[in-house]
mmCIF file of C-alpha atoms and ligand atoms in Angstrom:
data_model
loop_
_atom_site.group_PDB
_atom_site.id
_atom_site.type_symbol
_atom_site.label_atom_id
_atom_site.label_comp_id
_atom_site.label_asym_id
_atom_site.label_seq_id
_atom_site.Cartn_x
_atom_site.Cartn_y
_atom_site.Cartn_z
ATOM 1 C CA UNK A 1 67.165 93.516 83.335
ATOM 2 C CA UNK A 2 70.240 94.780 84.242
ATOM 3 C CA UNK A 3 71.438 98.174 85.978
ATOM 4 C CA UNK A 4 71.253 100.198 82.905
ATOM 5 C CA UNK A 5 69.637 97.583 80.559
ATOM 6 C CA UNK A 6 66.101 97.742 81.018
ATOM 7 C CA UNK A 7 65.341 94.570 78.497
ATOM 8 C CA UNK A 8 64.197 91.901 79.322
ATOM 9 C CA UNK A 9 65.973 88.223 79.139
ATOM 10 C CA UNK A 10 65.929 87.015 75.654
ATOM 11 C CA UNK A 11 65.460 90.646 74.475
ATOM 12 C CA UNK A 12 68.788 90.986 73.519
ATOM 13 C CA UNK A 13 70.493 89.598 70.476
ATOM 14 C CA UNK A 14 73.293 88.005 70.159
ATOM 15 C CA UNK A 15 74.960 90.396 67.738
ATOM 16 C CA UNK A 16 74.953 94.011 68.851
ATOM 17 C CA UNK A 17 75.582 96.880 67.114
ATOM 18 C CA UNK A 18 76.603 100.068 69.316
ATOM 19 C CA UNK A 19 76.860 103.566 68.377
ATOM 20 C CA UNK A 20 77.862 106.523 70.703
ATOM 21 C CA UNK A 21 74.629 108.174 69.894
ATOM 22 C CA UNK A 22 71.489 106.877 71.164
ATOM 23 C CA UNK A 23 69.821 108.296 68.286
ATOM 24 C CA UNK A 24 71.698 107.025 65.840
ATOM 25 C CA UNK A 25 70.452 103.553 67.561
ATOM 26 C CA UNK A 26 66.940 104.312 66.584
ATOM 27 C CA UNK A 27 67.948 105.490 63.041
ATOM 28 C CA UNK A 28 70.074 102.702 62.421
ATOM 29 C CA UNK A 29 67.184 100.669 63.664
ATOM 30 C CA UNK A 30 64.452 101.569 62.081
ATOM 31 C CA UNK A 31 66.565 102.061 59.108
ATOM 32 C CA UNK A 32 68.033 98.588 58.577
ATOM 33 C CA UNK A 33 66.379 96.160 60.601
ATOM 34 C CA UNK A 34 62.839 94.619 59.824
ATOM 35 C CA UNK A 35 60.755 95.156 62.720
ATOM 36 C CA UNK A 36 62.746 96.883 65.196
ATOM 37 C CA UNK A 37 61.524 96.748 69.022
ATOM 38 C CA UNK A 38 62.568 99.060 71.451
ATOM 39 C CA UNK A 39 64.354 97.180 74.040
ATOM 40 C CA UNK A 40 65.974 99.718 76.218
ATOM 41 C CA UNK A 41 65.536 103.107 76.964
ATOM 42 C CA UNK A 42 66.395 103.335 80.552
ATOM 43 C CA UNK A 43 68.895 106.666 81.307
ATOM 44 C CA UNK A 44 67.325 107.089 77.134
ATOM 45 C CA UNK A 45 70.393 105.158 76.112
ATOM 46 C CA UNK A 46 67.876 103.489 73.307
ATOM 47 C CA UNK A 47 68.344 99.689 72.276
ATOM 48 C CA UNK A 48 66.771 98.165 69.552
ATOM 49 C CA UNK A 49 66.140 94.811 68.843
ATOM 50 C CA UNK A 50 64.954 93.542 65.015
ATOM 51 C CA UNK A 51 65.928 90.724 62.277
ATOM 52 C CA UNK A 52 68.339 91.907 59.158
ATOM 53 C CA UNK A 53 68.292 88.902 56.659
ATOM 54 C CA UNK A 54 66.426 87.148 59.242
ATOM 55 C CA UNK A 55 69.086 87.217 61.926
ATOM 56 C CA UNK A 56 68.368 88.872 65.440
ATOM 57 C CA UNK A 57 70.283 92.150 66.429
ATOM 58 C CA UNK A 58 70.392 94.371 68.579
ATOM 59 C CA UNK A 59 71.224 98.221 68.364
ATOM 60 C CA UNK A 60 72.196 99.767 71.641
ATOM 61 C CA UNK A 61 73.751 103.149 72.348
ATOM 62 C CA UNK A 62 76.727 103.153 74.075
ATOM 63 C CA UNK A 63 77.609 106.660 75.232
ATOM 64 C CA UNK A 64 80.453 108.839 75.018
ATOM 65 C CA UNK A 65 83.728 107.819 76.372
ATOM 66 C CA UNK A 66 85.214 104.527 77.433
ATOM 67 C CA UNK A 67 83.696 104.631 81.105
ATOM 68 C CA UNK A 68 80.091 104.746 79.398
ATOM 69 C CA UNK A 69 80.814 102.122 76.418
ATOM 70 C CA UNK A 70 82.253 99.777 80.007
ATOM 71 C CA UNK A 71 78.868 99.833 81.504
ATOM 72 C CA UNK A 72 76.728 98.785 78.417
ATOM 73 C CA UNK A 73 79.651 96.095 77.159
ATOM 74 C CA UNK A 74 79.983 94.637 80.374
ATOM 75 C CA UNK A 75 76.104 94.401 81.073
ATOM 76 C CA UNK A 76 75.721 92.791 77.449
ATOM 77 C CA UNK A 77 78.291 90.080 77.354
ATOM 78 C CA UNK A 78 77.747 89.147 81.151
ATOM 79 C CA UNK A 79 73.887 89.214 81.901
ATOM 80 C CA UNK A 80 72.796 89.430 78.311
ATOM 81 C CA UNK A 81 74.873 87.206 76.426
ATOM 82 C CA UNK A 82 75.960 88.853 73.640
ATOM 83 C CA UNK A 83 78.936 87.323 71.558
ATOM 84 C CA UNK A 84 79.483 90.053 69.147
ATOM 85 C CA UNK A 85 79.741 93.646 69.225
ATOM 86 C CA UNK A 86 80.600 95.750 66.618
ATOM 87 C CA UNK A 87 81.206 99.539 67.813
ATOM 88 C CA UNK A 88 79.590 101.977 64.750
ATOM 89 C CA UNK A 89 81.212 104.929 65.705
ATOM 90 C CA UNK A 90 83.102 108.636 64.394
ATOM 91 C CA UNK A 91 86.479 109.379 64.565
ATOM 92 C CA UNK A 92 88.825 112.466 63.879
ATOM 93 C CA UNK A 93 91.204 111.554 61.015
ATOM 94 C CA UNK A 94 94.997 111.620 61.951
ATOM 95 C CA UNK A 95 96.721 110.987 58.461
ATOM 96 C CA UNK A 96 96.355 112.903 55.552
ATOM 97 C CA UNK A 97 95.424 110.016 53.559
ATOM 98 C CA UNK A 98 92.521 109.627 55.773
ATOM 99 C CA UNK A 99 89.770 111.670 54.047
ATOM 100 C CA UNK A 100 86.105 113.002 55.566
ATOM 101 C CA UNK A 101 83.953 110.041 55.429
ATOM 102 C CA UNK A 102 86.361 107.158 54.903
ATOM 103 C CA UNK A 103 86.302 104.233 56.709
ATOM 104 C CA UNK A 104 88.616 103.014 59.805
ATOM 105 C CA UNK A 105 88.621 99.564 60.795
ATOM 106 C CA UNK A 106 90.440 99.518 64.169
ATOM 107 C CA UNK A 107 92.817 97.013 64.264
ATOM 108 C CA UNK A 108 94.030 97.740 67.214
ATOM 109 C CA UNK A 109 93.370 100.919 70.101
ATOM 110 C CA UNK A 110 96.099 102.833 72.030
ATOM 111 C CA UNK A 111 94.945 104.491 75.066
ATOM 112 C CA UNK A 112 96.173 105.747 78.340
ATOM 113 C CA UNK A 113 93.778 104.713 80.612
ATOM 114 C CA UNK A 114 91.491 102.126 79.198
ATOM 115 C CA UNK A 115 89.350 101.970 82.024
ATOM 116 C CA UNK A 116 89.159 97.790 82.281
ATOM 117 C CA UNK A 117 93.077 97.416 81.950
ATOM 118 C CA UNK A 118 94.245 98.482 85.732
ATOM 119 C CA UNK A 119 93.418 94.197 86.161
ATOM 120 C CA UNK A 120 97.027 94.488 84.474
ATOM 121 C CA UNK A 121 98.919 96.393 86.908
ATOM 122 C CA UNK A 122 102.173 97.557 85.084
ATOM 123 C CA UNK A 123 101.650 95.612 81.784
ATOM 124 C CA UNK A 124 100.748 97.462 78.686
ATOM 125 C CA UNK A 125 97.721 95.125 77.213
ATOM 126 C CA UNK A 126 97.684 95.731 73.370
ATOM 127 C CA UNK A 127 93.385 94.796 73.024
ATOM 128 C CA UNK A 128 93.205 93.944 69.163
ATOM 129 C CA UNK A 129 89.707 93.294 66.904
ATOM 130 C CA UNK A 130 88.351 89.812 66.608
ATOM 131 C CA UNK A 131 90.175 88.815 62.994
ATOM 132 C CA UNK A 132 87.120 87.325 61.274
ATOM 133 C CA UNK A 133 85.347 90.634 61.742
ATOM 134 C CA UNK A 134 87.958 92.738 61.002
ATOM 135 C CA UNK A 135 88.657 90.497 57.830
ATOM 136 C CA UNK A 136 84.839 90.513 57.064
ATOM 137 C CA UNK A 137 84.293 94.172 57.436
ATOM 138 C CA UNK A 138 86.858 94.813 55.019
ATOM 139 C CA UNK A 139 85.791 92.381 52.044
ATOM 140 C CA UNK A 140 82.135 94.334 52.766
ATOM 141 C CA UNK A 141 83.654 97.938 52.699
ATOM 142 C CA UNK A 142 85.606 97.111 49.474
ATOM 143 C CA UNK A 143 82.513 95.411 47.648
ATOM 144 C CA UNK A 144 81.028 98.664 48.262
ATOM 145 C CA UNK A 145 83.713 100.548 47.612
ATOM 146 C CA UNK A 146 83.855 102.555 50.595
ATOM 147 C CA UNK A 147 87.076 104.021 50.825
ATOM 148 C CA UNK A 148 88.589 101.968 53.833
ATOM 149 C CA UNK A 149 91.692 102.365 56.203
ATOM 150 C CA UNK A 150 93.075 99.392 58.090
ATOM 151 C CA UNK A 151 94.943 100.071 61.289
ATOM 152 C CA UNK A 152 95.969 101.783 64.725
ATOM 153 C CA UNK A 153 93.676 103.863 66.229
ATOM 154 C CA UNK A 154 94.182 106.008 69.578
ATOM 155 C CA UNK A 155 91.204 106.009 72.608
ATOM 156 C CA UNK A 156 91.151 108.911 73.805
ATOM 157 C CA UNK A 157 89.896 110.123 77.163
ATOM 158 C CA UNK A 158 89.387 113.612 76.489
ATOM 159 C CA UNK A 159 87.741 115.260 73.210
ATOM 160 C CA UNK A 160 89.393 118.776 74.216
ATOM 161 C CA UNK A 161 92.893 117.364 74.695
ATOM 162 C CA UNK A 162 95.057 120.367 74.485
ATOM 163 C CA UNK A 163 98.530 118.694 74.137
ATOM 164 C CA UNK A 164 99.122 119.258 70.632
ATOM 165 C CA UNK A 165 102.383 117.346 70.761
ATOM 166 C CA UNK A 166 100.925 114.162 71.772
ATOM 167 C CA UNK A 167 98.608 114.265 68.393
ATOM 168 C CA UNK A 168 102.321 114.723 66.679
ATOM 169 C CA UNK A 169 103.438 111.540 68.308
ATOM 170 C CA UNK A 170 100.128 109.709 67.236
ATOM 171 C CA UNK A 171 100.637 110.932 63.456
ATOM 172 C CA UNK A 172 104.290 109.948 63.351
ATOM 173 C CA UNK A 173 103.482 106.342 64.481
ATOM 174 C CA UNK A 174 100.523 105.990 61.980
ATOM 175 C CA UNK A 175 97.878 106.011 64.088
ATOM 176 C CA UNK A 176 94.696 106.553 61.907
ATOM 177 C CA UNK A 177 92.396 108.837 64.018
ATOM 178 C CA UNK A 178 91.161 109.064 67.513
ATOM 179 C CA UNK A 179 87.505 108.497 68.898
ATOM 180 C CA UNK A 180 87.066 107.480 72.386
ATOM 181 C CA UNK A 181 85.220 103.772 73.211
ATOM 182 C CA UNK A 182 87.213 101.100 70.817
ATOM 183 C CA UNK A 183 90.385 100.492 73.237
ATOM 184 C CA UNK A 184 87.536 99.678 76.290
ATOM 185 C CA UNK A 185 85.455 97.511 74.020
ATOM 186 C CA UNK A 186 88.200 95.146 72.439
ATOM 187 C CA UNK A 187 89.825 94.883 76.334
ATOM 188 C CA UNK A 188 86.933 93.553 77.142
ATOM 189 C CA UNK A 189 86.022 91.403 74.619
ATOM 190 C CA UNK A 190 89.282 89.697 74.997
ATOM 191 C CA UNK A 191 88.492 89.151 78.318
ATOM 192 C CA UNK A 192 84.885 87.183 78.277
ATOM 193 C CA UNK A 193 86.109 85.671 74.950
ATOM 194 C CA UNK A 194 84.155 86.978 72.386
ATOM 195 C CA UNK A 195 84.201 88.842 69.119
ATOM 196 C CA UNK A 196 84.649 93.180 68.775
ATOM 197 C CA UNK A 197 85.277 94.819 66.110
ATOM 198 C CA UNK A 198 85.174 99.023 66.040
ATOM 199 C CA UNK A 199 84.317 100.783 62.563
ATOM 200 C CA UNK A 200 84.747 104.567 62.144
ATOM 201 C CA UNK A 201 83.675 107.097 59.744
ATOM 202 C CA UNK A 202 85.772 110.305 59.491
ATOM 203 C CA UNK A 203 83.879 113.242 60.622
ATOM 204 C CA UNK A 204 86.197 115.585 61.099
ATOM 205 C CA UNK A 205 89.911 116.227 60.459
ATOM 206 C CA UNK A 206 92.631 116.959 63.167
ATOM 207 C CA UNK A 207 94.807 118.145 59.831
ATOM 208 C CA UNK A 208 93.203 119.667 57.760
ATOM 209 C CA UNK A 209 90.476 120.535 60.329
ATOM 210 C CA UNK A 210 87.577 119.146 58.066
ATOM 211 C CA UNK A 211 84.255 118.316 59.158
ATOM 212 C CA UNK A 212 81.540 116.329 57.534
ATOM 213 C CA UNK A 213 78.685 118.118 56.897
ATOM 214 C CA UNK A 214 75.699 116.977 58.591
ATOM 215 C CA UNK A 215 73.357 116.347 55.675
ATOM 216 C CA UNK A 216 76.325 113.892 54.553
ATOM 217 C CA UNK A 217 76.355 112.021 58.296
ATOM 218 C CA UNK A 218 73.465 110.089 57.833
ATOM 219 C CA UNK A 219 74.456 108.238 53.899
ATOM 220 C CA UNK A 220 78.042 107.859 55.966
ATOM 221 C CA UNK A 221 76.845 106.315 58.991
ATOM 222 C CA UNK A 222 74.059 103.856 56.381
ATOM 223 C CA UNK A 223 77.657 102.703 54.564
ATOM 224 C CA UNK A 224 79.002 101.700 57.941
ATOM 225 C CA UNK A 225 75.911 99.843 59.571
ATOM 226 C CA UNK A 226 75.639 97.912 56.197
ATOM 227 C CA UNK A 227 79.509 97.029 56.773
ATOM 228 C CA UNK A 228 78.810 96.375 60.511
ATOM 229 C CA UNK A 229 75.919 93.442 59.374
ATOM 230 C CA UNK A 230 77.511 92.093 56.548
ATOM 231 C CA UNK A 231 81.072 91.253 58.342
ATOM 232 C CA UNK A 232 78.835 90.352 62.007
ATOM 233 C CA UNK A 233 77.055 87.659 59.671
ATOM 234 C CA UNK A 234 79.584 86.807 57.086
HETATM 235 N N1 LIG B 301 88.342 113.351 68.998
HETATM 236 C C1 LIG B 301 87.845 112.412 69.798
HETATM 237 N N2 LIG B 301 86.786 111.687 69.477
HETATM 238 C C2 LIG B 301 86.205 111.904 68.283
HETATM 239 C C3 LIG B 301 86.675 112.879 67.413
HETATM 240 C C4 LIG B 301 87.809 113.625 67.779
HETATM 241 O O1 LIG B 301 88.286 114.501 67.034
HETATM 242 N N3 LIG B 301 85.867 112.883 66.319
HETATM 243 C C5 LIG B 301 84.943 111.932 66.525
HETATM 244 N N4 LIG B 301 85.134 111.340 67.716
#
């Protein structure tokens, strides 16, 4: 039991799925993992822990926001032991090639204040996805045909940002699209030495101003947990 992990020791797997949305925990849960226990549900940030293919994972919310995704990463890797975390996540598409409900594997996140970094001082720490996942994830979205996107994404630390010229600045260097835990997680992956990966659907569109509908979240989000347990066991 930790601060904001209310599970006990050996509760938690060693693979860990995390979505924003606590409910999309449970749904992803009780969707795709054989008998799913409910491991955490202390502030109602819901964990799950089940078998898929008879491996143990776990499915914990993570929050909104790099300062939230900190607390639950850090709490997992250091008192619980986790070894790989795969952020399940949205993301606002930032290329016109990147259409509602593709796929984004982050390669790497851009932020401006990632909120583990400041250990750096004045150097600008690029955190980057563990390879095998990222390489995994992608052999799994194309067997399925999932309309994938490999690259740069941008953490940001507002969702209202109103500098429209910074979004310009994104676009021009490629950057993908912009959600708002990855840059936090792969910092501190890096640091305790173990694998992250962050996939992204595209639910809405900072170009065209798109949005997925909802009925359409749910068969989008199923693609991307399937992706998330295929590469996390590949
Ligand atoms: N901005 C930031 N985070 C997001 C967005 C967005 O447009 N869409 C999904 N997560």
């Amino acid at each position: 039991m930790t601060i904001h992990i209310g599970a006990k020791p050996g509760q938690i797997a060693e693979t860990v799925l995390m979505p924003g949305d606590p409910y999309r925990a449970k749904w992803a849960a009780q969707t795709f993992l054989e008998n799913p226990e409910l491991v955490n549900e202390t502030r109602g940030m819901l964990g799950y822990t089940g078998t898929w293919r008879g491996h143990s994972v776990t499915i914990q919310g993570s929050g909104m926001g790099m300062p939230s995704l900190s607390i639950y990463a850090n709490e997992l890797i250091r008192d619980f032991g986790a070894k790989t975390l795969i952020r399940i996540g949205s993301c606002g598409g930032m290329q016109d090639k990147v259409k509602i409900r593709d796929v984004i594997v982050a390669m790497t996140a851009s932020s401006f204040s990632t909120p583990s970094s400041g250990i750096f001082r004045e150097l600008n720490f690029a955190p980057c996805a563990d390879w095998s996942l990222l390489q995994a994830a992608v052999l799994a979205a194309e067997a399925r045909k999932v309309p994938t996107h490999v690259g740069g994404i941008y953490s940001a630390d507002v969702f209202y940002d109103e500098r429209p010229d910074l979004n310009e600045q994104m676009i021009r260097h490629g950057i993908l699209g912009v959600e708002m835990e990855a840059a936090e997680l792969y910092n501190l992956a890096a640091r305790y030495g173990v694998r992250a990966l962050a996939l992204l659907t595209v639910s809405d569109h900072l170009i065209t101003h798109e949005a997925l509908p909802a009925e359409d979240r749910e068969k989008s989000f199923g693609d991307m947990v399937e992706i998330a347990l295929e590469a996390a066991f590949a």
